[in-house]
Coordinates of N, CA and C in Angstrom, one line a residue:
X1 N -31.2 -29.1 1.5 CA -29.8 -28.7 1.7 C -29.1 -29.9 1.7
X2 N -29.5 -31.0 2.6 CA -28.5 -32.0 2.9 C -28.5 -32.9 1.7
X3 N -29.4 -33.1 0.5 CA -29.1 -33.6 -0.5 C -28.0 -33.0 -1.5
X4 N -27.6 -31.6 -1.5 CA -26.6 -31.3 -2.1 C -25.1 -31.2 -1.4
X5 N -25.1 -31.8 -0.3 CA -23.8 -32.0 0.4 C -23.0 -33.1 -0.3
X6 N -21.8 -32.7 -0.6 CA -20.7 -33.8 -1.2 C -20.5 -34.5 0.0
X7 N -20.7 -35.8 -0.1 CA -20.1 -36.6 0.9 C -18.9 -37.6 0.4
X8 N -18.0 -37.8 1.2 CA -16.8 -38.6 0.9 C -15.9 -37.6 0.2
X9 N -15.9 -36.2 0.0 CA -15.0 -35.5 -0.7 C -13.8 -35.6 0.1
X10 N -12.5 -35.9 -0.8 CA -11.3 -35.8 0.0 C -11.0 -34.3 0.3
X11 N -10.1 -34.0 1.4 CA -9.3 -32.7 1.5 C -8.3 -32.5 0.1
X12 N -8.4 -31.2 -0.2 CA -6.9 -31.6 -1.3 C -7.3 -31.1 -2.5
X13 N -7.3 -31.8 -3.5 CA -7.6 -31.1 -4.7 C -8.4 -31.5 -5.8
X14 N -9.5 -32.2 -5.4 CA -10.2 -33.0 -6.6 C -11.7 -31.9 -6.5
X15 N -11.6 -31.4 -7.8 CA -12.6 -30.4 -8.1 C -13.8 -31.2 -8.8
X16 N -15.0 -31.0 -8.7 CA -16.2 -31.6 -9.2 C -16.7 -30.6 -10.1
X17 N -15.8 -29.5 -10.8 CA -16.6 -28.8 -11.7 C -15.9 -29.1 -13.0
X18 N -16.8 -28.8 -14.1 CA -16.1 -29.3 -15.4 C -15.4 -27.9 -16.0
X19 N -14.8 -28.3 -17.2 CA -14.0 -27.2 -18.0 C -15.0 -26.7 -18.9
X20 N -16.3 -27.1 -19.2 CA -17.1 -26.3 -20.2 C -17.1 -24.9 -19.9
X21 N -17.2 -24.1 -20.9 CA -17.4 -22.5 -21.0 C -16.4 -22.0 -20.3
X22 N -15.2 -22.5 -20.0 CA -14.0 -21.9 -19.4 C -12.8 -21.5 -20.7
X23 N -12.5 -20.2 -20.6 CA -11.5 -19.7 -21.7 C -10.1 -19.6 -20.7
X24 N -9.1 -20.7 -21.2 CA -8.0 -20.5 -20.6 C -7.3 -19.2 -21.1
X25 N -6.1 -18.8 -20.4 CA -5.3 -17.8 -20.7 C -4.4 -18.1 -21.8
X26 N -4.0 -17.3 -22.7 CA -3.0 -17.9 -23.7 C -1.7 -18.1 -22.8
X27 N -1.2 -19.3 -23.4 CA -0.1 -19.8 -22.7 C 1.3 -20.0 -23.9
X28 N 2.6 -20.0 -23.1 CA 3.6 -20.5 -24.0 C 4.5 -21.3 -23.3
X29 N 5.4 -21.9 -24.0 CA 6.3 -22.8 -23.4 C 7.7 -22.3 -23.4
X30 N 8.3 -22.2 -22.2 CA 9.6 -21.5 -22.2 C 10.8 -22.6 -21.8
X31 N 11.8 -22.9 -22.7 CA 12.8 -23.8 -22.5 C 13.9 -23.3 -21.6
X32 N 14.4 -24.1 -20.7 CA 15.5 -23.8 -19.9 C 16.8 -24.8 -20.2
X33 N 17.9 -24.7 -20.0 CA 18.9 -25.6 -20.1 C 19.7 -25.4 -18.7
X34 N 20.2 -26.6 -18.0 CA 20.6 -26.8 -16.8 C 22.2 -26.9 -17.0
X35 N 23.2 -26.4 -16.1 CA 24.6 -26.7 -16.5 C 24.8 -28.4 -16.4
X36 N 24.1 -29.0 -15.5 CA 24.3 -30.5 -15.5 C 23.8 -31.1 -17.0
X37 N 23.4 -30.4 -18.1 CA 22.7 -31.0 -19.1 C 21.3 -31.3 -19.3
X38 N 20.7 -30.9 -18.2 CA 19.1 -31.2 -18.1 C 18.3 -30.2 -19.0
X39 N 17.4 -30.5 -19.8 CA 16.5 -29.5 -20.4 C 15.1 -30.0 -20.0
X40 N 14.6 -28.6 -19.9 CA 12.9 -28.8 -19.3 C 12.2 -27.4 -19.9
X41 N 10.8 -27.5 -19.9 CA 10.3 -26.4 -20.2 C 9.2 -26.1 -19.2
X42 N 8.9 -24.7 -19.1 CA 7.7 -24.2 -18.1 C 6.7 -23.6 -18.8
X43 N 5.5 -23.8 -18.5 CA 4.2 -23.3 -19.1 C 4.4 -21.7 -18.5
X44 N 4.1 -20.7 -19.2 CA 3.7 -19.3 -18.6 C 2.9 -18.8 -19.4
X45 N 2.5 -17.6 -19.0 CA 1.4 -16.8 -19.7 C 2.2 -16.2 -20.8
X46 N 1.4 -15.8 -21.9 CA 2.3 -15.1 -22.8 C 2.6 -13.6 -22.4
X47 N 1.3 -13.2 -21.2 CA 1.8 -11.7 -20.8 C 2.6 -11.6 -19.8
X48 N 3.3 -13.1 -19.3 CA 4.3 -12.8 -18.1 C 5.8 -12.3 -18.7
X49 N 6.4 -11.7 -18.0 CA 7.8 -11.5 -18.0 C 8.5 -12.7 -18.0
X50 N 9.6 -13.2 -18.9 CA 10.1 -14.5 -18.8 C 11.4 -14.3 -18.0
X51 N 11.6 -14.9 -17.0 CA 12.8 -14.8 -16.1 C 13.9 -15.3 -17.1
X52 N 15.1 -14.7 -16.8 CA 16.3 -15.5 -17.4 C 16.8 -16.7 -16.7
X53 N 16.6 -16.9 -15.6 CA 17.0 -18.2 -15.1 C 15.9 -19.0 -14.2
X54 N 16.1 -20.1 -14.1 CA 14.9 -21.0 -13.5 C 15.6 -22.1 -12.7
X55 N 15.2 -22.6 -11.5 CA 15.7 -23.7 -10.8 C 15.3 -25.1 -11.5
X56 N 16.3 -25.7 -11.8 CA 16.2 -27.0 -12.5 C 15.4 -28.0 -11.7
X57 N 14.3 -28.7 -12.1 CA 13.4 -29.6 -11.3 C 14.0 -30.9 -10.8
X58 N 15.2 -31.2 -11.7 CA 15.9 -32.4 -11.3 C 17.0 -32.3 -10.3
X59 N 17.7 -31.2 -10.5 CA 18.9 -31.2 -9.7 C 19.0 -29.9 -8.8
X60 N 18.1 -29.0 -9.1 CA 18.0 -27.6 -8.4 C 19.1 -26.7 -8.7
X61 N 19.9 -26.9 -9.8 CA 21.0 -25.8 -10.4 C 20.0 -24.7 -10.9
X62 N 20.7 -23.6 -11.0 CA 20.2 -22.6 -11.7 C 20.3 -22.7 -13.1
X63 N 19.3 -22.8 -13.9 CA 19.2 -23.0 -15.4 C 19.1 -21.7 -16.1
X64 N 19.6 -21.6 -17.3 CA 19.3 -20.4 -18.0 C 18.4 -20.6 -19.4
X65 N 17.9 -19.4 -19.7 CA 17.0 -19.6 -20.8 C 17.5 -20.2 -22.1
X66 N 16.8 -20.8 -22.9 CA 17.6 -21.3 -24.0 C 17.5 -20.1 -25.0
X67 N 16.4 -19.1 -25.0 CA 16.4 -18.3 -25.9 C 17.3 -17.2 -26.0
X68 N 18.1 -17.1 -24.9 CA 19.3 -16.2 -24.7 C 18.9 -14.8 -23.9
X69 N 17.7 -14.9 -23.3 CA 17.5 -14.0 -22.3 C 18.7 -13.9 -21.3
X70 N 19.2 -12.8 -21.1 CA 20.8 -12.7 -20.0 C 20.0 -12.1 -19.0
X71 N 20.3 -12.8 -17.5 CA 20.1 -12.2 -16.5 C 20.8 -11.0 -16.2
X72 N 19.9 -10.0 -15.6 CA 20.5 -8.7 -15.4 C 21.5 -8.6 -14.4
X73 N 22.4 -7.9 -14.4 CA 23.5 -7.7 -13.4 C 23.0 -6.9 -12.1
X74 N 23.0 -7.4 -10.9 CA 22.5 -6.3 -9.7 C 23.9 -6.1 -9.2
X75 N 23.7 -4.8 -9.1 CA 24.9 -4.1 -8.2 C 24.9 -4.2 -6.6
X76 N 25.9 -5.0 -6.3 CA 26.0 -5.3 -4.8 C 26.7 -4.0 -4.0
X77 N 25.9 -3.6 -3.1 CA 26.6 -2.4 -2.3 C 27.2 -3.0 -1.1
X78 N 28.5 -2.4 -1.1 CA 29.4 -2.7 -0.1 C 28.9 -2.8 1.4
X79 N 29.1 -4.1 2.0 CA 28.6 -4.2 3.4 C 29.0 -3.1 4.3
X80 N 28.0 -2.5 5.1 CA 28.3 -1.2 5.9 C 28.7 -1.8 7.2
X81 N 29.9 -1.4 7.7 CA 30.4 -1.7 9.0 C 30.1 -0.8 10.2
X82 N 30.2 -1.2 11.3 CA 29.9 -0.4 12.7 C 30.8 1.0 12.4
X83 N 31.9 0.9 11.9 CA 32.6 1.9 11.7 C 32.0 2.8 10.6
X84 N 31.5 2.4 9.8 CA 30.9 3.3 8.6 C 29.7 3.9 9.2
X85 N 28.9 3.2 10.1 CA 28.0 4.0 10.7 C 28.0 4.9 11.7
X86 N 29.2 4.7 12.3 CA 29.6 5.7 13.4 C 30.2 7.0 12.6
X87 N 30.6 6.8 11.5 CA 31.4 7.9 10.8 C 30.1 8.7 10.3
X88 N 29.0 8.1 9.9 CA 27.8 8.7 9.4 C 27.2 9.8 10.7
X89 N 27.4 9.5 11.7 CA 26.9 10.2 13.0 C 27.9 11.2 13.5
X90 N 29.2 10.7 13.2 CA 30.1 11.5 14.1 C 31.5 11.7 13.1
X91 N 32.0 12.9 13.4 CA 33.3 13.3 12.4 C 34.7 12.8 13.4
X92 N 35.5 12.7 12.9 CA 36.8 12.1 13.5 C 37.2 13.0 14.6
X93 N 37.1 14.5 14.4 CA 37.3 15.3 15.5 C 36.7 15.0 16.6
X94 N 35.3 14.9 16.5 CA 34.5 14.6 17.6 C 34.5 13.0 18.3
X95 N 35.1 12.2 17.5 CA 35.3 10.8 18.2 C 36.9 10.9 18.8
X96 N 37.6 11.6 18.5 CA 38.8 12.0 19.0 C 38.5 12.6 20.7
X97 N 37.9 13.5 20.6 CA 37.3 14.2 21.7 C 36.6 13.1 23.0
X98 N 35.8 12.4 22.2 CA 35.1 11.3 23.1 C 36.1 10.2 23.7
X99 N 37.0 10.0 22.9 CA 38.1 9.0 23.1 C 38.7 9.3 24.2
X100 N 39.1 10.6 24.1 CA 40.2 11.2 25.2 C 39.2 11.1 26.5
X101 N 38.1 11.7 26.7 CA 37.3 12.0 27.9 C 37.1 10.4 28.3
X102 N 36.9 9.4 27.7 CA 36.5 8.0 28.1 C 37.9 7.4 28.8
X103 N 39.0 7.8 28.1 CA 40.2 7.1 28.5 C 40.6 7.7 29.9
X104 N 40.2 9.2 29.8 CA 40.6 9.7 31.3 C 39.6 9.3 32.3
X105 N 38.4 8.8 32.1 CA 37.5 8.1 33.2 C 38.1 6.9 33.5
X106 N 38.3 6.0 32.4 CA 38.8 4.7 32.6 C 40.3 4.7 33.5
X107 N 41.0 5.6 33.1 CA 42.3 5.6 34.0 C 42.2 6.0 35.4
X108 N 40.9 7.0 35.6 CA 40.8 7.6 36.9 C 39.9 6.6 37.8
X109 N 39.6 5.3 37.3 CA 39.0 4.3 37.8 C 37.3 4.6 38.0
X110 N 36.8 5.5 37.2 CA 35.3 6.0 37.3 C 34.5 5.1 36.3
X111 N 35.2 4.4 35.4 CA 34.2 3.5 34.6 C 35.3 2.4 34.3
X112 N 35.1 1.4 33.9 CA 35.6 0.2 33.6 C 35.3 -1.2 34.1
X113 N 35.9 -2.1 34.1 CA 35.8 -3.4 34.8 C 36.0 -3.4 36.4
X114 N 35.1 -4.1 37.1 CA 35.3 -4.2 38.5 C 36.7 -4.0 39.2
X115 N 37.4 -5.0 38.6 CA 38.8 -5.2 39.4 C 39.4 -4.1 39.2
X116 N 39.2 -3.0 38.2 CA 39.9 -1.7 38.3 C 39.8 -0.7 39.3
X117 N 38.4 -1.1 39.9 CA 37.7 -0.1 40.9 C 37.9 -0.5 42.3
X118 N 38.6 -1.6 42.5 CA 39.0 -2.2 44.0 C 40.3 -1.4 44.4
X119 N 39.9 -1.0 45.5 CA 41.4 -0.2 46.0 C 42.4 -1.3 46.1
X120 N 43.7 -0.8 45.7 CA 44.8 -1.7 45.9 C 45.6 -1.3 47.2
X121 N 46.4 -2.2 47.6 CA 47.2 -2.0 48.9 C 47.8 -0.7 48.9
X122 N 48.3 -0.1 48.0 CA 49.0 1.2 48.1 C 48.0 2.2 48.5
X123 N 46.7 2.0 47.6 CA 45.7 3.1 47.9 C 45.0 3.1 49.4
X124 N 45.0 1.8 49.9 CA 44.4 1.5 51.2 C 45.4 2.2 52.5
X125 N 46.5 2.1 52.1 CA 47.6 2.7 53.0 C 47.6 4.2 53.2
X126 N 47.3 4.7 51.5 CA 47.3 6.1 51.7 C 45.9 6.6 52.4
X127 N 45.2 6.0 52.1 CA 43.8 6.5 52.8 C 43.9 6.2 54.6
X128 N 44.5 5.4 55.2 CA 44.6 5.0 56.7 C 45.4 6.3 57.4

């Protein structure tokens, strides 16, 4: 077993197998054109779905397929706000009732910031 060990093999990517008897998948070259004027080709399988755009290896810009494949338009949903999510759970009438209840509690001093709960001089005199 010791005589079959590969000594001095580097980590990474050197393969000691040869390519005899291996049948490669059918390939095609797909050309792309960058807005900066760069032209490049990507090797892909003939069975692969060809993307309409590809990142340019030189500048990173979005490059379009030379064969005229158009990118599909993605429909963007409008951003959901907190108000939208609240309206999914409650009606406007329910929200009005809740608001009225909370305002009464706030004005009565039962809820809210601590400085609203401290008795004022007028309240102290009335208690005494």
